[in-house]
XYZ file of C-alpha atoms in Angstrom:
387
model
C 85.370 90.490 107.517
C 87.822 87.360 108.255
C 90.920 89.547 107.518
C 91.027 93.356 108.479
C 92.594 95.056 105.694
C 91.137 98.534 106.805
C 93.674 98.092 109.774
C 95.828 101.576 109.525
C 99.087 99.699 109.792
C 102.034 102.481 111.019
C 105.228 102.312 109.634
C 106.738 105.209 109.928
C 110.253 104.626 111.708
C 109.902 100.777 111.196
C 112.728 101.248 108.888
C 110.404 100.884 105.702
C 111.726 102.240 102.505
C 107.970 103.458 101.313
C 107.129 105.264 104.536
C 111.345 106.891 104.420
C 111.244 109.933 106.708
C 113.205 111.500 104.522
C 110.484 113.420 102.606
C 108.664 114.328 105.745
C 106.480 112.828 108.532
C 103.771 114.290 106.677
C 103.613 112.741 103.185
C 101.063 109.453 102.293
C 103.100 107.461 100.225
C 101.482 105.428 97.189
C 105.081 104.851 95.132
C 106.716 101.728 95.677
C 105.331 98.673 95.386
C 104.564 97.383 98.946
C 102.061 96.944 100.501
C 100.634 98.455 103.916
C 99.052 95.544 105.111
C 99.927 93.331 108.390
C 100.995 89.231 106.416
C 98.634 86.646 106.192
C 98.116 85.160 110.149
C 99.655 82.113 109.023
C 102.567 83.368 107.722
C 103.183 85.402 111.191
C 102.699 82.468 113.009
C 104.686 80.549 111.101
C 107.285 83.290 111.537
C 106.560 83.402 115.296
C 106.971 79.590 115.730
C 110.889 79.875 113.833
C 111.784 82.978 116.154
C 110.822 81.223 119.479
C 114.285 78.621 118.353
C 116.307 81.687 118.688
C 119.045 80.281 116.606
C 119.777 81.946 113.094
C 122.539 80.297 111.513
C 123.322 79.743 107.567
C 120.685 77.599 106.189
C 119.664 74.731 103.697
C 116.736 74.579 101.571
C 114.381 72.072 103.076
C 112.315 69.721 100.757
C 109.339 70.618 101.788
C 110.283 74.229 100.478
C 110.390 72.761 96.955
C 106.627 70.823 97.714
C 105.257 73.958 98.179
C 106.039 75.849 95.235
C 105.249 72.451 93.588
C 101.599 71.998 95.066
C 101.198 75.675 95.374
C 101.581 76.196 90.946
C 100.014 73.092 90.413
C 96.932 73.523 92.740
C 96.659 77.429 91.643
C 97.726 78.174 88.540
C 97.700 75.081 86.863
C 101.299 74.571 86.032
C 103.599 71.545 86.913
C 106.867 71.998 87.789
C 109.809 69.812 88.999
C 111.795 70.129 91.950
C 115.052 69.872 89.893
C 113.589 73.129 87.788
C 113.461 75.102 91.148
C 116.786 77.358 91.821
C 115.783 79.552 94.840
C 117.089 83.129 94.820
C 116.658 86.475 97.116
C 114.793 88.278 94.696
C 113.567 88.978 91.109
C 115.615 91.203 90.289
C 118.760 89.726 91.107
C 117.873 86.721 89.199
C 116.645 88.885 86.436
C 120.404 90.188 86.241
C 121.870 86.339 86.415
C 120.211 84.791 84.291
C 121.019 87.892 81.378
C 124.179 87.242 82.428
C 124.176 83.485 82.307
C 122.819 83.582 78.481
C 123.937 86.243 76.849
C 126.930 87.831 75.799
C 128.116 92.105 76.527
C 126.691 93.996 73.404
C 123.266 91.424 73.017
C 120.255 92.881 72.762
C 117.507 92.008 75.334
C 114.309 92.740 74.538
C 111.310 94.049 76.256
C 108.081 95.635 76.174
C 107.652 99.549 77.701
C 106.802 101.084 79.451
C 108.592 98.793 82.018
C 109.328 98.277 85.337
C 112.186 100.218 85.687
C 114.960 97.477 87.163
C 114.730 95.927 83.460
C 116.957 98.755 81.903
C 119.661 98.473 85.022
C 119.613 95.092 84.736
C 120.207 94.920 81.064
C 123.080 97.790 81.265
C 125.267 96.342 83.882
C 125.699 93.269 82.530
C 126.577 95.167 78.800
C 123.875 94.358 77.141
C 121.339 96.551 74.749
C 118.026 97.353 75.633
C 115.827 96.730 72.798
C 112.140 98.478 73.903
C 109.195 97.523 71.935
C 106.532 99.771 73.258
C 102.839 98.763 73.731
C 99.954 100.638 71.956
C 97.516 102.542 73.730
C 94.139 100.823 73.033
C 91.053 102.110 74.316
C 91.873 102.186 78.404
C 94.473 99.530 77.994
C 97.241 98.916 75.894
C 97.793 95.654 73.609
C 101.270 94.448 71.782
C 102.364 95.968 68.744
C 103.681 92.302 67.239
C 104.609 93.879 63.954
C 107.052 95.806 66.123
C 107.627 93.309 68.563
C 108.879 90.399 65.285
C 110.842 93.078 63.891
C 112.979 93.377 66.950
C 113.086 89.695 67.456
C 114.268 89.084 64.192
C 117.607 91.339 64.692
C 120.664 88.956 64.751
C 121.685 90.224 68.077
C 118.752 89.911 70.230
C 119.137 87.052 71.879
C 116.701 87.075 75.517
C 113.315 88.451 75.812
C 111.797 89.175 79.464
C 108.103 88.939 79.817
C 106.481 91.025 82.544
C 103.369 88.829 83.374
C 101.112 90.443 84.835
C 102.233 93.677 83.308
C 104.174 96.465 85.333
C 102.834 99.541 85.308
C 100.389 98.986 82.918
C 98.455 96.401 84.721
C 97.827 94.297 81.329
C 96.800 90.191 82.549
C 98.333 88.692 79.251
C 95.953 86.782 77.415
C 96.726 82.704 76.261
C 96.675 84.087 72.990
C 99.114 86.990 73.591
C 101.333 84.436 75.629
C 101.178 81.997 72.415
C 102.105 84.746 69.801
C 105.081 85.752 71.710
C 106.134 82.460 72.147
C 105.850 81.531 68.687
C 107.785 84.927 67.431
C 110.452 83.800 69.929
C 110.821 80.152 68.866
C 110.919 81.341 65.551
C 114.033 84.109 65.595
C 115.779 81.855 68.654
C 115.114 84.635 71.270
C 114.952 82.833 74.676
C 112.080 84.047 76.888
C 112.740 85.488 80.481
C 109.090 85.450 82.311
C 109.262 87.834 85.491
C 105.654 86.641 86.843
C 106.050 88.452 90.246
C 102.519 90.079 90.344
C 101.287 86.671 89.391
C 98.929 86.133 92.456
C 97.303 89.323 92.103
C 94.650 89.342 89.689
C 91.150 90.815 89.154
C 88.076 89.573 88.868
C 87.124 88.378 85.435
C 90.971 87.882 84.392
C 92.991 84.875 84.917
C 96.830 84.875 85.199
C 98.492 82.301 82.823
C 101.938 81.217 83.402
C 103.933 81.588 80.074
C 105.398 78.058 80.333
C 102.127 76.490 80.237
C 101.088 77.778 76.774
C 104.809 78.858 75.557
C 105.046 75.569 73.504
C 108.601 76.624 73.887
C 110.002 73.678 76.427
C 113.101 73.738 77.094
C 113.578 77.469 76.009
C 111.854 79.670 78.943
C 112.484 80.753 82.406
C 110.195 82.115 84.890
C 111.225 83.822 87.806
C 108.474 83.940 90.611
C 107.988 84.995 93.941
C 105.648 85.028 97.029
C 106.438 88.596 98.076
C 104.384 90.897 95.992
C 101.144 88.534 96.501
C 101.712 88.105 100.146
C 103.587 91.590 100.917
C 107.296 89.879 101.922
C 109.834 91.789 99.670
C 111.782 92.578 102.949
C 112.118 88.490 103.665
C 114.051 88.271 100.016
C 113.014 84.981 98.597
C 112.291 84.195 95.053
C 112.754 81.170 92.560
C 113.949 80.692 89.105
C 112.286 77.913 87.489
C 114.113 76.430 84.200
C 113.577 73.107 82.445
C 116.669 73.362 80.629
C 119.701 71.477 81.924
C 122.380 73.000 80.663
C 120.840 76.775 81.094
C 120.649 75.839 84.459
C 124.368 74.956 85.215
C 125.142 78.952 83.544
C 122.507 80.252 85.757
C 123.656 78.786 89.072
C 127.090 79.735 88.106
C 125.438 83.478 87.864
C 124.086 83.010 90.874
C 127.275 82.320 92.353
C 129.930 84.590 90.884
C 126.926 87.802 92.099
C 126.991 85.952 95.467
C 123.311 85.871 95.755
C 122.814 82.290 96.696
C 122.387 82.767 100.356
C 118.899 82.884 101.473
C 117.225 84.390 104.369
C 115.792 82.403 106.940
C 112.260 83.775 107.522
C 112.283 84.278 103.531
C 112.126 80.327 103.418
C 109.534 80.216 106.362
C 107.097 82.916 104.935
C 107.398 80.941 101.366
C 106.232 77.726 102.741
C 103.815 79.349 105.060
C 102.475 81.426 102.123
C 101.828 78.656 99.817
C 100.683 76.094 102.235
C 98.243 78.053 104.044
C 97.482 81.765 102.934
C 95.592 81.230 99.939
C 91.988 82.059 101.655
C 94.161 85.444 102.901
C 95.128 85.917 98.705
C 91.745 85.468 97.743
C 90.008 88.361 100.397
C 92.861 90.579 99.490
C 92.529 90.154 95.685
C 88.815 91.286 96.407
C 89.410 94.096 98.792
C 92.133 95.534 95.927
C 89.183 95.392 93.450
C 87.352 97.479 95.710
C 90.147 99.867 96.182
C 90.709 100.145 92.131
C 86.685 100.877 91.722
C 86.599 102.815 94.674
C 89.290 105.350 92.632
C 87.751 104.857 89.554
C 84.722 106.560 91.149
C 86.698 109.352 92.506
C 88.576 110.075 89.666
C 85.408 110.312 87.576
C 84.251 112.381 89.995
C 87.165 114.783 91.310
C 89.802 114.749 88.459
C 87.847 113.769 85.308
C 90.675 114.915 83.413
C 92.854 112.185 84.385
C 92.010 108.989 82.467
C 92.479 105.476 84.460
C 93.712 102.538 82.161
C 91.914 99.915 82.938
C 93.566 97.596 86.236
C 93.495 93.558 85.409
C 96.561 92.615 87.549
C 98.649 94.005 90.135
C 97.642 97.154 92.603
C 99.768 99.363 90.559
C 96.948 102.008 88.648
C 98.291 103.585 85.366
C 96.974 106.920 85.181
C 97.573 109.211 81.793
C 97.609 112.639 82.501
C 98.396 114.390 79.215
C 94.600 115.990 79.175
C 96.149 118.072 82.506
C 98.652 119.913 79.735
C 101.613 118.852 82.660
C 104.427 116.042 82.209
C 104.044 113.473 84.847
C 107.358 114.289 86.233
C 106.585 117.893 87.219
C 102.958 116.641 88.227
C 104.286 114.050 90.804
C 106.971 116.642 92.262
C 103.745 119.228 92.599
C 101.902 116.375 94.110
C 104.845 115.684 96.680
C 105.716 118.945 97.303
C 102.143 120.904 97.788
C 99.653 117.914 97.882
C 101.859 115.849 100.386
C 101.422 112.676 98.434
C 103.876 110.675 96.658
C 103.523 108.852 93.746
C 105.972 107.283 90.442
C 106.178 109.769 87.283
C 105.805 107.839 84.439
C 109.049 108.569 83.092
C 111.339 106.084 84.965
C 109.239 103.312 83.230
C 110.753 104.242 79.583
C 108.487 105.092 76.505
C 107.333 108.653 75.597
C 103.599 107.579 76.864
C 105.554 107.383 80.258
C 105.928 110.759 80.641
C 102.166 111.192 80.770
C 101.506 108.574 83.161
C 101.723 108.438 87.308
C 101.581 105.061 89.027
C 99.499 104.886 91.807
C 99.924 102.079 94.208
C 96.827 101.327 96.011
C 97.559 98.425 98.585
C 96.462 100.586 101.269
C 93.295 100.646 103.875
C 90.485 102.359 101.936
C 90.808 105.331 104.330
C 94.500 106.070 103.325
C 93.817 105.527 99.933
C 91.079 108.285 99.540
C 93.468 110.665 101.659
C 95.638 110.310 99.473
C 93.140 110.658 96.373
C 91.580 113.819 98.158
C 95.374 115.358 98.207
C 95.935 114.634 94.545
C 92.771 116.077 93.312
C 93.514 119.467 95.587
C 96.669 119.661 93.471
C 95.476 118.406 89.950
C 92.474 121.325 90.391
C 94.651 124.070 90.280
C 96.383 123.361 87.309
């Protein structure tokens, strides 16, 4: 194997958020999403090369930062972009919560689908707006849109921003062109402005493709993407991300957001990693996408096996699994605190994500060696076979 991804990377006392001490030195953590991987060679060298100048003052945003989103959507995904689109940010969710503030007004509602990735709702409330949650349907081991639901809550006077979660968080849904269409079409039609948080965009399974919403929106000049190279390349501790907006004048509102939260300084190694990333890693992408696959079948064995019970929605993006639990007769709230507590393992209840069918789901993050993984999978069954 080119890249070892079966290396047990240790974290503990590193400082990392998923491994906190807090709950113990004992607990496997499969929560957040981060992954316990070492970054792509390049991207260390690259790192390496801007640490040996030893100098780490305030920074500008080189051009060749801007040719490597550029070349990097237009080689991989298909999707041409302009350098004057590009606003570079920390992170997702901050420029989730400037550009709802940028375009809408305290008391709008901002719609969504749940269950959802649970920085949506805080963004939405602390800029004063109202969530408006249209949830998906269960479907087989998936879940599809409910558009009848999703039109209805488009059409209401007040709803004036829509963010897209593409690929899908927690459900692990890669949105189809046809999906992508519909909701663009709904949108253009009631005036709703569409927010696309692609994030998990470069992780993908086999047989599924990732399409950017702006390439099949038929919407130009009335959608936003936010992206980022940290989930696909495991850098959310460097803090770099990019809006990307075609529209002038939304633009100007958004960098003013950006301004008044004070969130246009960037890291330094942020800006290295990005180019690095983009430039060079995509062989690394493509033997990680495949050793995630690997992971998700691997648990879809063991499940099957050890905790038939528990029913596995099917993964097409991301390395976050959606796992309903209801059959178990337990919420997934009291189920992940028994899991923590007795089973040592840590996992997301359901519930944080919105929706009643969150509270009888657990997300399992399984960006992990193989090894850890199935520890952890051997602790969850222990727990989930004495209930």
């Amino acid at each position: 194997m080119k890249y070892d991804f079966d290396f047990l990377t240790f974290r503990r006392g590193s400082g990392c958020l998923k491994w906190s001490e807090g709950v113990g030195d004992d607990v496997l953590p499969m929560w957040i999403a981060d992954m316990d991987f070492r970054a792509a060679p390049s991207i260390i060298a690259a790192l390496e090369k801007r640490l040996d100048h030893g100098v780490f003052g305030y920074n500008v945003v080189p051009g060749s930062y801007y040719s490597s989103v550029i070349n990097w959507f237009r080689r991989r995904h298909a999707l041409d972009i302009q350098k004057d689109w590009i606003m570079p940010v920390p992170g997702v969710v901050a420029a989730t919560s400037c550009v709802i503030k940028a375009l809408t007004k305290p008391g709008d509602g901002v719609l969504f689908h749940t269950p959802a990735y649970n920085c949506f709702f805080s963004s939405v409330r602390n800029n004063g707006c109202r969530a408006e949650m249209s949830p998906l349907k269960a479907f087989g081991d998936s879940f599809v849109i409910d558009f009848d639901d999703f039109e209805r809550r488009a059409a209401k006077p007040d709803t004036k921003l829509f963010i897209l979660c593409n690929p899908h968080n927690p459900t692990g849904r890669v949105w189809t062109a046809e999906e992508l269409q519909r909701l663009g079409e709904i949108c253009a039609r009631n005036g709703v402005i569409v927010v696309s948080d692609e994030i998990h965009c470069e992780i993908v399974m086999p047989g599924y493709r990732y399409i950017p919403f702006a390439s099949v929106s038929n919407m130009p000049g009335r959608n936003i993407t936010l992206v980022s190279p940290t989930k696909g390349f495991n850098l959310a501790g460097l803090q770099i991300a990019n809006i990307i907006c075609d529209n002038p004048d939304w633009r100007k509102l958004i960098d003013r957001a950006v301004n008044d939260n004070e969130v246009c300084d960037l890291n330094t190694f942020g800006i290295v990693a990005l180019q690095a990333a983009y430039d060079e890693g995509a062989d690394w992408l493509d033997a990680l996408c495949a050793y995630l696959y690997d992971n998700y079948l691997a648990l879809r064995r063991f499940f099957a096996r050890e905790m038939p019970r528990v029913r596995v929605c099917r993964l097409e993006g991301t390395y976050l699994v959606w796992a309903d639990v209801s059959a178990l007769g337990i919420d997934a709230e009291t189920l992940s605190e028994r899991l923590l507590r007795e089973g040592k393992v840590w996992v997301n209840g359901g519930a944080m994500y919105g929706d009643p069918a969150g509270e009888q789901h657990l997300r399992i993050n399984i960006a992990c060696p193989r090894a850890r993984m199935t520890e952890g999978l051997r602790r969850m069954a222990e727990v989930v076979k004495r209930i």
